Each structure stands twice: as C-alpha cells, then as structure tokens.
Short mmCIF file of C-alpha atoms in Angstrom, two decimals:
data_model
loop_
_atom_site.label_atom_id
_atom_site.label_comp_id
_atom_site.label_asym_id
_atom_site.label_seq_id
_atom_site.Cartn_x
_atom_site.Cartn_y
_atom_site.Cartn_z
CA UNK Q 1 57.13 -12.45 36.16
CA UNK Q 2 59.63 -12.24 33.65
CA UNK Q 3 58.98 -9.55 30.55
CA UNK Q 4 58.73 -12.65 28.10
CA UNK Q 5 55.89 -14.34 30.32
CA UNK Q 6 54.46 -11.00 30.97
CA UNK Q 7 54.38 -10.21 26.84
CA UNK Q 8 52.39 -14.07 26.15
CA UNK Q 9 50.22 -13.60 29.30
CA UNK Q 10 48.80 -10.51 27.84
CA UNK Q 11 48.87 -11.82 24.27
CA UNK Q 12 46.51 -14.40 25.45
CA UNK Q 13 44.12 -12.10 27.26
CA UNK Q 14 43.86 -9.89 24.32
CA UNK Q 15 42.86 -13.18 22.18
CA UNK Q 16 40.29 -14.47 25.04
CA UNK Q 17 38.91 -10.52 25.05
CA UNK Q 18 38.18 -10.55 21.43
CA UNK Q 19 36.87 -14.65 21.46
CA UNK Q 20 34.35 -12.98 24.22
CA UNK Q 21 33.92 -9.70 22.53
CA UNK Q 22 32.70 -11.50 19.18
CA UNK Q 23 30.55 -13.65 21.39
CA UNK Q 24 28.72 -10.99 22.81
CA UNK Q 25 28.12 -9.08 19.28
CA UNK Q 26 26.30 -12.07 18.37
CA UNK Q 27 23.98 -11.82 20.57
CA UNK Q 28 23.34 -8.75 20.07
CA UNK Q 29 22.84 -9.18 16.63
CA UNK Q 30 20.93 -12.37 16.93
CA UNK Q 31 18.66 -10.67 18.91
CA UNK Q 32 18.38 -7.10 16.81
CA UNK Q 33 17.39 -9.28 14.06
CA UNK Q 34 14.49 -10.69 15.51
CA UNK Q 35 13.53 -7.36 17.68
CA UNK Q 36 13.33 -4.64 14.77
CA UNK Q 37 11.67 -4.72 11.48
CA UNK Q 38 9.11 -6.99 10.35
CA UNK Q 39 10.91 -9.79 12.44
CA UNK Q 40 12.38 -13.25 11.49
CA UNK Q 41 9.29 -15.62 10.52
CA UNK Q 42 10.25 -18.14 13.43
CA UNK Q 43 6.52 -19.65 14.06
CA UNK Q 44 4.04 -18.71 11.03
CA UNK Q 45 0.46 -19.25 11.86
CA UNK Q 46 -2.42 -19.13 8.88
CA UNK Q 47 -1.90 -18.50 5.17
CA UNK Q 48 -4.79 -17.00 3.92
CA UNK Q 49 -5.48 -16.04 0.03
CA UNK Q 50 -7.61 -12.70 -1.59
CA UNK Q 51 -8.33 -13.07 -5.38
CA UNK Q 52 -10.64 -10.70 -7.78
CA UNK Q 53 -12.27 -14.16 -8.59
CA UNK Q 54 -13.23 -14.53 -4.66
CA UNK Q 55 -16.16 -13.89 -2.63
CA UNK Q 56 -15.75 -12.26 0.91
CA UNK Q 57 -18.33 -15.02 2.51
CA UNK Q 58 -15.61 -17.40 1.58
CA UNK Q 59 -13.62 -18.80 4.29
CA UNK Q 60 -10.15 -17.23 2.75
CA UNK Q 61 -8.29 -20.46 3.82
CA UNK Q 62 -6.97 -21.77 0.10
CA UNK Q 63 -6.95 -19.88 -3.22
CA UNK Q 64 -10.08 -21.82 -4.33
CA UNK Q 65 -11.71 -20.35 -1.48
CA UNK Q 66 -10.04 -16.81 -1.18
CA UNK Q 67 -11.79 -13.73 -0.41
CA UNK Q 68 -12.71 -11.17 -3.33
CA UNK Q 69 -11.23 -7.60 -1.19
CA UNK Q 70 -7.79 -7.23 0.56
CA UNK Q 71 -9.61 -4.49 3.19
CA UNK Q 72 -12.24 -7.80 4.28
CA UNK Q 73 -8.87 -9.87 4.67
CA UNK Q 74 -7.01 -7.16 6.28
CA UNK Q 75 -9.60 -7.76 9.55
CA UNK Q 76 -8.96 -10.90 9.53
CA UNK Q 77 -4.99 -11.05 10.06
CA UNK Q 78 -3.34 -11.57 13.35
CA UNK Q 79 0.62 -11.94 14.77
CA UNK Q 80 1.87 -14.43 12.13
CA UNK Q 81 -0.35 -14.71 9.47
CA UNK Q 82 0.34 -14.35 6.04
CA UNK Q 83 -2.15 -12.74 3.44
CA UNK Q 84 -1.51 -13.72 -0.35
CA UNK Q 85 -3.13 -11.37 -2.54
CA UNK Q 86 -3.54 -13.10 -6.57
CA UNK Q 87 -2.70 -11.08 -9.91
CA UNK Q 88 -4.55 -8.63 -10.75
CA UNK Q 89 -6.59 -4.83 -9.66
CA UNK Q 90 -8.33 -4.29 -7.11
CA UNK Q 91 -10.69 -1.09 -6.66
CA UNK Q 92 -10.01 -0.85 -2.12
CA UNK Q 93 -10.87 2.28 -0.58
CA UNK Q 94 -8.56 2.51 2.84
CA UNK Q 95 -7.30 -0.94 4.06
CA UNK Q 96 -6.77 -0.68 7.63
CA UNK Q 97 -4.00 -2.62 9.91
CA UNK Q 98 -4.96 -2.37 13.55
CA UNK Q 99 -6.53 0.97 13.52
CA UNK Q 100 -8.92 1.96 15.93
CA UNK Q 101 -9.48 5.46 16.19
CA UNK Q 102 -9.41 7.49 19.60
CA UNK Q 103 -7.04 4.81 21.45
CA UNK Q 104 -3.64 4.71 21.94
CA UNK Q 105 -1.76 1.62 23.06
CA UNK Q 106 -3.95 -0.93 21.61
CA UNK Q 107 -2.14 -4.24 19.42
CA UNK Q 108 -4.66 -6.49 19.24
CA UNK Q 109 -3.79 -6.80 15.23
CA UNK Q 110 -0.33 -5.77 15.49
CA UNK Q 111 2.36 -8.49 14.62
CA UNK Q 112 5.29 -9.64 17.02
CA UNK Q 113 8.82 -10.26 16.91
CA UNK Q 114 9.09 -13.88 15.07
CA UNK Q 115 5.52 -13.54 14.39
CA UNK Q 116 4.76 -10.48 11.96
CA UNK Q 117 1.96 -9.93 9.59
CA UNK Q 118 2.74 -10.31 6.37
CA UNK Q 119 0.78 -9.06 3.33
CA UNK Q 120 2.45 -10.06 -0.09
CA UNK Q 121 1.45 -10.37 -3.68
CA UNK Q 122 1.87 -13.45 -4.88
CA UNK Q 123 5.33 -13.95 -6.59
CA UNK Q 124 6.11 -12.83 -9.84
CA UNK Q 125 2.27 -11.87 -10.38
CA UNK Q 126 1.53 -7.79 -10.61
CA UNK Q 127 -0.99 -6.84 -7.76
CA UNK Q 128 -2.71 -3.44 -8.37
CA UNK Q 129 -4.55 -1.60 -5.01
CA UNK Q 130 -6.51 1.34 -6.54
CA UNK Q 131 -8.41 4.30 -5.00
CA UNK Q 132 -10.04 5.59 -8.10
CA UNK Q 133 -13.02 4.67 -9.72
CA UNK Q 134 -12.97 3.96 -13.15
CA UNK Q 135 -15.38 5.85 -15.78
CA UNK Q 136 -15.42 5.10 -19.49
CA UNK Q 137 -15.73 7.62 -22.23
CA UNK Q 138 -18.94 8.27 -24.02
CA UNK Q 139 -18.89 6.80 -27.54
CA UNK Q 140 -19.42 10.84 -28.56
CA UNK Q 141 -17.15 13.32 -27.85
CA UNK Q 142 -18.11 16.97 -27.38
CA UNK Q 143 -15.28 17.87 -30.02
CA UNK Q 144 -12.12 16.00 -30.66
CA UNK Q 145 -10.66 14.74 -27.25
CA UNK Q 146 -13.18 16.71 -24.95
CA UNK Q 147 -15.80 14.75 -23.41
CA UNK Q 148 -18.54 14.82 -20.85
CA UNK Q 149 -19.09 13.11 -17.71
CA UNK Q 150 -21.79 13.07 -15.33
CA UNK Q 151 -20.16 12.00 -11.44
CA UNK Q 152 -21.90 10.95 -8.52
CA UNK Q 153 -19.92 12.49 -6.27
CA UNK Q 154 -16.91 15.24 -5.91
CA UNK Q 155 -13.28 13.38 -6.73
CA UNK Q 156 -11.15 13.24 -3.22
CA UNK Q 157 -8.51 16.22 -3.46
CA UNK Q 158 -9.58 16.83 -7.32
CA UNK Q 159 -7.68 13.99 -8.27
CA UNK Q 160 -9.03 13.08 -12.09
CA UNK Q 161 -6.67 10.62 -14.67
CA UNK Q 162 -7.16 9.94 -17.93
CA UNK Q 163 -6.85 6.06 -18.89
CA UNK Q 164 -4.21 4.65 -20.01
CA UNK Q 165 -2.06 7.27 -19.77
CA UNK Q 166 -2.47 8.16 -15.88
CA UNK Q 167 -1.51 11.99 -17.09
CA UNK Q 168 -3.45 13.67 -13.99
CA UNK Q 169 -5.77 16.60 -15.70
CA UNK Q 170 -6.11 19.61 -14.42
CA UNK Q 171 -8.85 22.08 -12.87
CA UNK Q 172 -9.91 24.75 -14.61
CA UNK Q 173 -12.62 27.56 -13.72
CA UNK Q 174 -14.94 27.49 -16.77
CA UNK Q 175 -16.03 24.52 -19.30
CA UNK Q 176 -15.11 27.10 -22.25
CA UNK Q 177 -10.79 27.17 -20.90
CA UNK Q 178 -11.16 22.65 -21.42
CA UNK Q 179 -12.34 23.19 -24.94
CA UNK Q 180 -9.24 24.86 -25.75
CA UNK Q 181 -6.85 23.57 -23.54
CA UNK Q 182 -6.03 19.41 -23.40
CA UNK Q 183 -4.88 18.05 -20.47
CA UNK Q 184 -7.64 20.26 -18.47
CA UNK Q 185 -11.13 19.43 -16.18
CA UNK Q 186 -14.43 21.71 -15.55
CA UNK Q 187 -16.78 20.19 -12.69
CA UNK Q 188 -19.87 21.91 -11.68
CA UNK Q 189 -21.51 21.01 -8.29
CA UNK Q 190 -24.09 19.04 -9.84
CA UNK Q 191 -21.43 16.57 -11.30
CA UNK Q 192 -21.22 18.15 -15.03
CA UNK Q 193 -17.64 16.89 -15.51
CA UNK Q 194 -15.68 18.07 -19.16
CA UNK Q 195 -12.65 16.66 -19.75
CA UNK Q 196 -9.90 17.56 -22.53
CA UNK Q 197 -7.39 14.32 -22.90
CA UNK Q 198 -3.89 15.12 -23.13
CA UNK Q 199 -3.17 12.42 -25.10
CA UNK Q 200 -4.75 10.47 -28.17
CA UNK Q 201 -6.74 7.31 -27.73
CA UNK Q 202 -7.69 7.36 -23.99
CA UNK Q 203 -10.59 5.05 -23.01
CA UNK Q 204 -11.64 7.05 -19.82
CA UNK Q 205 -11.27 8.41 -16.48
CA UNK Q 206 -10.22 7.57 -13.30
CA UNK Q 207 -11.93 9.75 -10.90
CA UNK Q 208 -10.46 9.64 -7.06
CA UNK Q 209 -11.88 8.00 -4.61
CA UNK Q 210 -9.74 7.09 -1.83
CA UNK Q 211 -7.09 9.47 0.43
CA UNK Q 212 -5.12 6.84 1.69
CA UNK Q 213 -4.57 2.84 0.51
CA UNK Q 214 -3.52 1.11 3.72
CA UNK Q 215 -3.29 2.42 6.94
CA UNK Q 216 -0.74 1.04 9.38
CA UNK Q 217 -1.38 1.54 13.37
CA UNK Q 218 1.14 -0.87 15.17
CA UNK Q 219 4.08 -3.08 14.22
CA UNK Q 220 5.96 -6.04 12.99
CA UNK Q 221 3.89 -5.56 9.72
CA UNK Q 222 5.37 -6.77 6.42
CA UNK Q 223 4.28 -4.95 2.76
CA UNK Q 224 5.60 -6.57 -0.05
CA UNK Q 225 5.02 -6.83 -3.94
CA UNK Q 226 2.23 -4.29 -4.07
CA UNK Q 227 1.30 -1.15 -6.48
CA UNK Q 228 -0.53 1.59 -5.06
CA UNK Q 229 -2.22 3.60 -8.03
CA UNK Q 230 -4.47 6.80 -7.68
CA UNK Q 231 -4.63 7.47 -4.15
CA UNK Q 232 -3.34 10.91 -2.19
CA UNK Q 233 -1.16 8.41 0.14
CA UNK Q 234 -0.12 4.93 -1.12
CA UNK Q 235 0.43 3.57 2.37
CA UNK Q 236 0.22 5.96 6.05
CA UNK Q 237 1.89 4.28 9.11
CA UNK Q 238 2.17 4.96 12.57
CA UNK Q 239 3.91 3.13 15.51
#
C-alpha cells in the first residue's frame, strides 16, 4: 500500500473511531440520566394534592379533595407519584419517606429510575413545613418586652423563637438574668417559661417541637419548592 493510501486509510478509521466513540457516550449518558438522581419522569402515575383547607379522610385525588397534612400524604406516595402541596404553613412533626425502623434493604416506598417520587409545592406559591408550635403573647407583659408563658411540655433541643422576627432566644439559669437581658429564656420544670424579646413588637413564640422535618430512607425521591422553618434538621436522608 502506497504511503498516500496508507495516510486516507487511516484518516478514515480515525473518523469511523470517533463516529463510534460519540455513539457510545450517548449511551452512556442517555442512560446516567435516567439511572442517578431523582430520574427522568418517563411514566408518571397519580397526582395527588395536600392543602391547609383539606381534611385527611379526603381521598387526596384533586385539590377540592386534598388532604389537610403532608406527613398523612407522605404514606400514601409510591414509584411515580407526584404530591402537590398548596400555599401556605403547615405545623408537621417528622414526615417520613419509606422509613421503617430496624430493616435494612426494604423499598417498598422508594421511587425508581423513570418513576421517582416527587413532592413539590405548587408553583410560584410559598409552602412553609414547620416543627414549632406557635404560642401568642399574653396581652400583659411582666415589664416591657418580658413575658410569661406556661408550656406543656419541654421545647426539643431548647429551641424557643420569638415571632416575627425568628431571632432564636437564649437559655439562661435564673428568671431574674431575662429581666435584664433581651433576647434571653428561663424555663422551670413545671413549664414557667419567661421570655425577654430581642426585638420590639413581637406577637409570640415559637416553641420547638420537631427534630427533624422529613426523613428520607431510599431513593429516586424528588424535594422541590419547600421551606423548612424551626426544626433541628430541615430534611435527614439516607440511601
């Protein structure tokens, strides 16, 4: 074979090696985008709605008929279903995603590639998950900006806010340190609570409830378009 021939022969190989080489990235790539992450939405199954104007006996199907709390939807989703969550706050302690505690390998509420679970506030509306409980100030205040509370209940990890500012107060050791100092807490252990605002014109607490606000255990599972407010943990996942 002449040096000419030789020279085209190969030029043409290299062309057919990179025609092939492009082929097989791809594929690859095709398939990487279906295989990791949430997935590519290939067959969607049931749309279902949650609204704070809902009621969880509802069937969840259509807004009109959506349930009131995302954790009573949460049980409900499987591999390609879609929960819509409307405008608005909702008080959730812990949603859960496929958790089961004590068990390892389980997915029967896991999502799959080209079929994930999807959980999504509705577009261009704000959708609020808190884990605190909300507690409004007595009309009388102790002394200017310290006021008393009675709790049922400890807050999880001492986690106290006053409302609106969400300025998290501190603990102090004796009711006489909040009169003096703003931006401070005393709780006894019967659930005397005395709080010193940092800021003017708060209308109340928000005492924590909640550690964690949704708990992943499994895959293909799609978050979007949610706040997490006043928990320890907005979301925990594990594979």
């Amino acid at each position: 074979m002449s040096a000419d021939k030789l020279f085209k022969y190969r030029q043409k190989m290299k062309k057919l090696f990179a025609l092939l080489s492009f082929a097989v990235l791809s594929t690859v790539i095709a398939e990487e985008k279906i295989a990791y992450g949430a997935g590519e939405m290939k067959n969607p199954a049931r749309t279902l709605y949650v609204s704070t104007a809902g009621n969880d006996r509802n069937d969840g199907k259509t807004l009109a008929t959506a349930w009131h709390t995302i954790r009573h939807g949460a049980r409900e989703l499987r591999a390609g279903d879609t929960m819509l969550i409307a405008g608005g706050e909702y008080f959730e302690s812990e949603v859960q995603i496929n958790v089961k505690d004590k068990s390892i390998g389980f997915s029967g509420q896991c999502g799959k590639p080209g079929a994930p679970i999807r959980i999504m506030g509705m577009p261009g509306e704000k959708v609020v998950l808190r884990g605190a409980e909300f507690m409004q100030s007595p009309e009388n205040p102790v002394k200017a900006g310290v006021y008393e509370f009675h709790l049922r209940g400890e807050p999880i990890y001492d986690k106290i806010f006053e409302v609106p500012s969400q300025i998290e107060l501190q603990p102090v050791h004796a009711d006489e340190l909040v009169r003096d100092y703003p931006g401070t807490y005393y709780l006894d252990k019967p659930g005397h609570l005395l709080v010193h605002f940092a800021a003017k014109d708060q209308k109340g607490i928000y005492v924590g409830r909640s550690r964690i606000g949704l708990r992943i255990h499994g895959s293909y599972i799609h978050v979007e378009n949610l706040n997490f407010e006043n928990y320890y943990e907005g979301i925990y996942m594990r594979m």
